[in-house]
JSON list of C-alpha atoms and ligand atoms in Angstrom, two decimals:
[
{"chain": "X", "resi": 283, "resn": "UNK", "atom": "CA", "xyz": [-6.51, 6.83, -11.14]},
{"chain": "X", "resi": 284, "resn": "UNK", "atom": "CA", "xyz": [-9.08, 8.06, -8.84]},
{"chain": "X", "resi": 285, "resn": "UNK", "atom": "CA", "xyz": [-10.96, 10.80, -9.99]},
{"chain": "X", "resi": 286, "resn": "UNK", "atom": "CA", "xyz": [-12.16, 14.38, -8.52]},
{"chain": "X", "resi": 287, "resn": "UNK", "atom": "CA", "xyz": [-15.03, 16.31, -9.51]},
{"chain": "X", "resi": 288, "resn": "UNK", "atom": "CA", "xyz": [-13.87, 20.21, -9.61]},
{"chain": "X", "resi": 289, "resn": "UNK", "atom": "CA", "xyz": [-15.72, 23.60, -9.29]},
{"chain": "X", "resi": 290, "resn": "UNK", "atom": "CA", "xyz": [-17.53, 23.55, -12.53]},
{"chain": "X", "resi": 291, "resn": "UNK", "atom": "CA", "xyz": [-20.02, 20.81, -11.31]},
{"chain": "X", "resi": 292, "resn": "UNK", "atom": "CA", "xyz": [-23.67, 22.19, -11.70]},
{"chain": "X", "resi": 293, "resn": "UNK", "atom": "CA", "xyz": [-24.95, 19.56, -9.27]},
{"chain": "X", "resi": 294, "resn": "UNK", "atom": "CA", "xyz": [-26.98, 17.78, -11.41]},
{"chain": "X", "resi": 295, "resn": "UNK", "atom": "CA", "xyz": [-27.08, 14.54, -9.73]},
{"chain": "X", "resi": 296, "resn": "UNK", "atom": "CA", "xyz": [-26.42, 12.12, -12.87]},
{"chain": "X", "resi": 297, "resn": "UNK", "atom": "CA", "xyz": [-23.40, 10.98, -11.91]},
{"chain": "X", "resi": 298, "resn": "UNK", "atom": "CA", "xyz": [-24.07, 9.61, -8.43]},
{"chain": "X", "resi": 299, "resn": "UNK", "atom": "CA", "xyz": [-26.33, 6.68, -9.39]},
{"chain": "X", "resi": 300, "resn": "UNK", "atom": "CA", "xyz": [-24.11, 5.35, -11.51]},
{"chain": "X", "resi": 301, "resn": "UNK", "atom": "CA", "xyz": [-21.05, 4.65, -9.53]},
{"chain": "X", "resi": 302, "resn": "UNK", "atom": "CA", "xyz": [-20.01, 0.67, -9.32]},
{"chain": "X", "resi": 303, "resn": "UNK", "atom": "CA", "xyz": [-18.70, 1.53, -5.66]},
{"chain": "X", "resi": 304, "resn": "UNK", "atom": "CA", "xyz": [-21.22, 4.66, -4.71]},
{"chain": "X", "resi": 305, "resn": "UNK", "atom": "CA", "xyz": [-17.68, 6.55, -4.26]},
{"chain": "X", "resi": 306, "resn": "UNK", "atom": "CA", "xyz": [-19.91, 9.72, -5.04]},
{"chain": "X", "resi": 307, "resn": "UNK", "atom": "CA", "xyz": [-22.50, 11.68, -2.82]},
{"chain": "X", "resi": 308, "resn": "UNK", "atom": "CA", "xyz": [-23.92, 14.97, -2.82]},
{"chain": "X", "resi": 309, "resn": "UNK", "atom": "CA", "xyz": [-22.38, 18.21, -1.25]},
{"chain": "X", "resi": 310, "resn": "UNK", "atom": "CA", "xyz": [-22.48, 18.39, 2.27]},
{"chain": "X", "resi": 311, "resn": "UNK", "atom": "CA", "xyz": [-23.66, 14.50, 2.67]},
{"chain": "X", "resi": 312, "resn": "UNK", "atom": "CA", "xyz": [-21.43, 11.79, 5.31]},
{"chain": "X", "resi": 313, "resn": "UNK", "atom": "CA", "xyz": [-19.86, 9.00, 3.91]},
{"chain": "X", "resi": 314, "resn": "UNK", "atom": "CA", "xyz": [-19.14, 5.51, 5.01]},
{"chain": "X", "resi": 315, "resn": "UNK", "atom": "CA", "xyz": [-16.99, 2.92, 3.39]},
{"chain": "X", "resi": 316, "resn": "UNK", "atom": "CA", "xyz": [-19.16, 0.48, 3.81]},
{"chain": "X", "resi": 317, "resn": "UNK", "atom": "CA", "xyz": [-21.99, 1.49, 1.49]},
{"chain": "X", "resi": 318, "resn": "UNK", "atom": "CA", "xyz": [-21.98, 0.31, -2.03]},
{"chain": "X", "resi": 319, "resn": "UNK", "atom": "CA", "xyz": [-18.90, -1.90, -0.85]},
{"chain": "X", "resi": 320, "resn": "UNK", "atom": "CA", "xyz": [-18.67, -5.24, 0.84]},
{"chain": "X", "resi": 321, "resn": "UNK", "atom": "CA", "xyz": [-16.21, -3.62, 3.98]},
{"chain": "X", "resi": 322, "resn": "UNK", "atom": "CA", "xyz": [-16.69, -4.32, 7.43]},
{"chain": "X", "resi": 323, "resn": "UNK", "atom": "CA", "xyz": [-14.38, -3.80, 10.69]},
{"chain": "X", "resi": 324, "resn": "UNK", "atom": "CA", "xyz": [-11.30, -1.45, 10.39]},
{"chain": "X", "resi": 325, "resn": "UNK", "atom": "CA", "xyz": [-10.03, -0.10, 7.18]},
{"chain": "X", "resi": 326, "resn": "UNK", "atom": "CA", "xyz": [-7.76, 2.34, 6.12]},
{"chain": "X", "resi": 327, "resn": "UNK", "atom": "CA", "xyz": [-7.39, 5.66, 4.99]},
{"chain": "X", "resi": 328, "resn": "UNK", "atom": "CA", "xyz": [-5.36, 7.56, 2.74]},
{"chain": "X", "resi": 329, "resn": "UNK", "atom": "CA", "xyz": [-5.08, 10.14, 5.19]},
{"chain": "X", "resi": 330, "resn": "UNK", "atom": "CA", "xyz": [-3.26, 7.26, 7.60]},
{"chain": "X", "resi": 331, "resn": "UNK", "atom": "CA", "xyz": [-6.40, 6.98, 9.81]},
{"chain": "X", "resi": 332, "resn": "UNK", "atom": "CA", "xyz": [-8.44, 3.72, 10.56]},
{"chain": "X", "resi": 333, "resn": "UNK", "atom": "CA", "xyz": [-11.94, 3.89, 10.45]},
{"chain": "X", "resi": 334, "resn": "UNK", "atom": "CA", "xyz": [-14.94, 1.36, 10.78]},
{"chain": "X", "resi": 335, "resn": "UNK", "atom": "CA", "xyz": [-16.16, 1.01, 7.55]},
{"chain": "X", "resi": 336, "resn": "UNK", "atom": "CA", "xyz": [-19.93, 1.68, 8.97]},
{"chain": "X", "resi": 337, "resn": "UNK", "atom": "CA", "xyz": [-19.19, 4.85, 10.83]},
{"chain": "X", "resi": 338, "resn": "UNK", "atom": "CA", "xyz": [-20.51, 7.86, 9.19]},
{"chain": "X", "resi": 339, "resn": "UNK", "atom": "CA", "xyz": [-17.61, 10.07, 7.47]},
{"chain": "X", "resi": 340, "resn": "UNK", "atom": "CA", "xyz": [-16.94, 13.62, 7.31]},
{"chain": "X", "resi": 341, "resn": "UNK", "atom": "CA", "xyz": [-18.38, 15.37, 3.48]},
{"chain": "X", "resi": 342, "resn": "UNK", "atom": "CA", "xyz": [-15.64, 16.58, 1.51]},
{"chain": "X", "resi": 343, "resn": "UNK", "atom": "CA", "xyz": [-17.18, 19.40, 0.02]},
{"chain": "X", "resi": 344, "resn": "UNK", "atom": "CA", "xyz": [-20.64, 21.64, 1.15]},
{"chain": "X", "resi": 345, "resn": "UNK", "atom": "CA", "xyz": [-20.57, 22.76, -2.74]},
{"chain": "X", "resi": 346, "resn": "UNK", "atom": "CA", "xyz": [-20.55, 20.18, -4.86]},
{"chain": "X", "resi": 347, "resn": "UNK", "atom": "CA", "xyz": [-21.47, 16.48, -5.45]},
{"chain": "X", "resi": 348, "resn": "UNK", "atom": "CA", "xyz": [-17.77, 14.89, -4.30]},
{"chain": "X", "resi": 349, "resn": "UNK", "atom": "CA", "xyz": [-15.78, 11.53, -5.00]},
{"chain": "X", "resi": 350, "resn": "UNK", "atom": "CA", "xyz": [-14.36, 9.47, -1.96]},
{"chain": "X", "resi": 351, "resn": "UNK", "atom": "CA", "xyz": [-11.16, 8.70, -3.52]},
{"chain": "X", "resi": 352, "resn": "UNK", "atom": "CA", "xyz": [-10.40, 5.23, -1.20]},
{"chain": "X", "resi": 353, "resn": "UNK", "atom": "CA", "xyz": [-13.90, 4.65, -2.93]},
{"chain": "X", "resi": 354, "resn": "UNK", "atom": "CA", "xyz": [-12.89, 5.08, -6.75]},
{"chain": "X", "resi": 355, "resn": "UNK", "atom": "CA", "xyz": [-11.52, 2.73, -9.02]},
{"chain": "X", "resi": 356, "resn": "UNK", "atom": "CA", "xyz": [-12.13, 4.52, -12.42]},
{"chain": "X", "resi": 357, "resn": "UNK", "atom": "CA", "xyz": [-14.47, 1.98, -12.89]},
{"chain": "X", "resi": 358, "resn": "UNK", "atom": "CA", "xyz": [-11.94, -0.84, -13.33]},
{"chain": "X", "resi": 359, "resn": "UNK", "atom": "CA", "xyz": [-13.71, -4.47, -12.80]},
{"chain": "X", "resi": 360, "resn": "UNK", "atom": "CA", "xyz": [-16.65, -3.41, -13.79]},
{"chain": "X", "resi": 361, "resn": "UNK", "atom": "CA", "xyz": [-16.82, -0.59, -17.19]},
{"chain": "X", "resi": 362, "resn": "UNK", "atom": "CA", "xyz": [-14.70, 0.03, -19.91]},
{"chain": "X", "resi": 363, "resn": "UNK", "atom": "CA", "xyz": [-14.87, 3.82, -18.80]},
{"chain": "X", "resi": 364, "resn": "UNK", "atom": "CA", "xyz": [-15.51, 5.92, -15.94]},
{"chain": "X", "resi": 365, "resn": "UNK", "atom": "CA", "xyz": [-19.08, 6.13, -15.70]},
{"chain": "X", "resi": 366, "resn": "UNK", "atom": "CA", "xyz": [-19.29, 9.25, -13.51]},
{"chain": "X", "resi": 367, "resn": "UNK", "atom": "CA", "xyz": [-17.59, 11.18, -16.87]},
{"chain": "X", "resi": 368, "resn": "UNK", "atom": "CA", "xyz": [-19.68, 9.35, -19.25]},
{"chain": "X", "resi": 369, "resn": "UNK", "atom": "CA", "xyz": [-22.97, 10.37, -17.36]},
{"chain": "X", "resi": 370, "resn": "UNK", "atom": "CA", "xyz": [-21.52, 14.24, -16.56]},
{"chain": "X", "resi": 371, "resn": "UNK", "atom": "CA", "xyz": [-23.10, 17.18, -18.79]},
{"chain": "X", "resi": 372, "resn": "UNK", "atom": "CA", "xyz": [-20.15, 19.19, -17.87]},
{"chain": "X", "resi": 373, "resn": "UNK", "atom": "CA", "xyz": [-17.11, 19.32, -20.06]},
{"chain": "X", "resi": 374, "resn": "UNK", "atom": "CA", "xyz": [-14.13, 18.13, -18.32]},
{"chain": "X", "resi": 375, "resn": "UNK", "atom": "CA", "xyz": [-16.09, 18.52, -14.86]},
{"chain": "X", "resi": 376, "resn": "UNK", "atom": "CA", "xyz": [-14.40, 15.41, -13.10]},
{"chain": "X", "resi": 377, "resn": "UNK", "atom": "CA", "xyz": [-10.97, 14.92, -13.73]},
{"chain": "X", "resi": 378, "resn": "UNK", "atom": "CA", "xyz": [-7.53, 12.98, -12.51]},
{"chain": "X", "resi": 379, "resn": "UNK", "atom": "CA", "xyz": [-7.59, 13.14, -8.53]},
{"chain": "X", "resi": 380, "resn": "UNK", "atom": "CA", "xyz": [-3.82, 14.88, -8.48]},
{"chain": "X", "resi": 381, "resn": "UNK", "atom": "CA", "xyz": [-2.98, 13.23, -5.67]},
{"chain": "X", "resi": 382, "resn": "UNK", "atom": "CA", "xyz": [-4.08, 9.74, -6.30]},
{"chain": "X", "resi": 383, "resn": "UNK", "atom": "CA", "xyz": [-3.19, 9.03, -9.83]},
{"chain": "X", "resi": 384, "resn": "UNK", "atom": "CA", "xyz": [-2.67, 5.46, -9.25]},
{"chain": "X", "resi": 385, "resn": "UNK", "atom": "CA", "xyz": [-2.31, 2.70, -12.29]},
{"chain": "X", "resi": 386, "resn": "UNK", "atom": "CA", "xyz": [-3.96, 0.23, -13.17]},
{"chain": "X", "resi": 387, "resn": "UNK", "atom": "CA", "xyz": [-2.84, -2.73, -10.80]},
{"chain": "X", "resi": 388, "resn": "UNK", "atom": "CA", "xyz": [-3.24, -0.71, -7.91]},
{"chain": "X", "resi": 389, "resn": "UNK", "atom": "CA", "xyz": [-7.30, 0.51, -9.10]},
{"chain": "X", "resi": 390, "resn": "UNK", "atom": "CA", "xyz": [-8.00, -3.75, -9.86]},
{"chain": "X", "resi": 391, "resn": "UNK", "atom": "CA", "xyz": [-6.53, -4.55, -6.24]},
{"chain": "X", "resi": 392, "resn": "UNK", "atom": "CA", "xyz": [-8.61, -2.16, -4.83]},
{"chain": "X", "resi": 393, "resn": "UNK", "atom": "CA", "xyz": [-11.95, -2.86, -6.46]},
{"chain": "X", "resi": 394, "resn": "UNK", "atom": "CA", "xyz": [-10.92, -6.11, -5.40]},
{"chain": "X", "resi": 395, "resn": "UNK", "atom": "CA", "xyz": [-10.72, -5.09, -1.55]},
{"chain": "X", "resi": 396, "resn": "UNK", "atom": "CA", "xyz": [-13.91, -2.72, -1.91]},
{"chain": "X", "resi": 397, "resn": "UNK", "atom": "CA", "xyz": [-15.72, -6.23, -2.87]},
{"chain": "X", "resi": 398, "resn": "UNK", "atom": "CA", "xyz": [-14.05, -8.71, -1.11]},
{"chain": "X", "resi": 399, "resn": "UNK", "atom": "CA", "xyz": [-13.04, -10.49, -4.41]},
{"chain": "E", "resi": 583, "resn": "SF4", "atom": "FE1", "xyz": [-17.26, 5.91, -9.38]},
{"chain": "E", "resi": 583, "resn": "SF4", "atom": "FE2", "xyz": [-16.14, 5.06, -11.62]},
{"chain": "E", "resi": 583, "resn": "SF4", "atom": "FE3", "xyz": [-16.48, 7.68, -11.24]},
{"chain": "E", "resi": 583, "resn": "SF4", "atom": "FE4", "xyz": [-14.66, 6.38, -9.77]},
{"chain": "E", "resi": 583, "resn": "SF4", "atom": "S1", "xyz": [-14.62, 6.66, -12.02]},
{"chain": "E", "resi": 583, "resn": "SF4", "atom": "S2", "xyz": [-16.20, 7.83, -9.00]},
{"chain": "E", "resi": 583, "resn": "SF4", "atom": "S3", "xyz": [-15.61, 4.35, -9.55]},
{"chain": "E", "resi": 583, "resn": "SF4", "atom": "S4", "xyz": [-18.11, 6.15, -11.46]},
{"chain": "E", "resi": 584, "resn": "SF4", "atom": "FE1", "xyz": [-21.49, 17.55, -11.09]},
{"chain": "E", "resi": 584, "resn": "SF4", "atom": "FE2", "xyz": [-21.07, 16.30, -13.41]},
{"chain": "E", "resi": 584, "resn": "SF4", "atom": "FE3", "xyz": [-21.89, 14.90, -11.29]},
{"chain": "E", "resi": 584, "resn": "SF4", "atom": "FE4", "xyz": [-23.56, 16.62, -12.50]},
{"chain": "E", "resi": 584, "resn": "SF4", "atom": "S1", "xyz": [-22.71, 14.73, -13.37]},
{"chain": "E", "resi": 584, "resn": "SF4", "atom": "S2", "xyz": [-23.24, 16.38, -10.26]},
{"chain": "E", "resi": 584, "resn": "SF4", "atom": "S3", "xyz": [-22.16, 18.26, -13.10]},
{"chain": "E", "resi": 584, "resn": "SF4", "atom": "S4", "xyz": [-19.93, 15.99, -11.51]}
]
């Protein structure tokens, strides 16, 4: 599953540094698919737009420090657990993305398509 960090963050930073597939960035920051990735050329969404993976993305939250979902793979291919909850100070902070609670296959394939593996 992808993960979401919710409300209670405190902003602390110490989860950022640690993603595999820099899926995290601070509130209010753009996002491209590209960094921390090997993607180039078009790639797609969940929201069912294409986007060069270089072009600067919309933040998804001014508040707090935010997960790109098509960016997370719990960590799979690379940890035994999800590094960003490891590394939080925050009880239960980051938690099951509701809306992209995929299994395990589907988190491998993408890591594998993040990395062109
Ligand atoms: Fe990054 Fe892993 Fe946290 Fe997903 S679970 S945001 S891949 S550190
Ligand atoms: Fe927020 Fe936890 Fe990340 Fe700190 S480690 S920025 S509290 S999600």
């Amino acid at each position: 599953m992808a993960l979401i960090i919710t409300d209670i963050c405190i902003n602390c930073g110490a989860c950022e540094p640690e993603c595999p597939n820099q899926a995290i960035y601070e509130p209010g920051s753009e996002w491209t698919m590209a960094e921390g990735t090997s993607l180039q050329g078009l790639v797609g969404l969940y929201n069912g737009s294409e986007v060069d993976a270089e072009d600067s993305q919309e933040a998804l939250s001014d508040e707090f420090y935010f997960i790109v979902p098509e960016k997370c793979t719990g960590c799979k291919g690379f940890h035994e657990e999800e590094q960003c909850v490891a590394f939080c100070p925050v009880d239960d902070c980051i938690l099951v993305h509701p809306d992209h609670d995929e299994p395990d296959e589907t988190l491998y394939a993408k890591q594998a398509f993040l990395h062109g593996e």
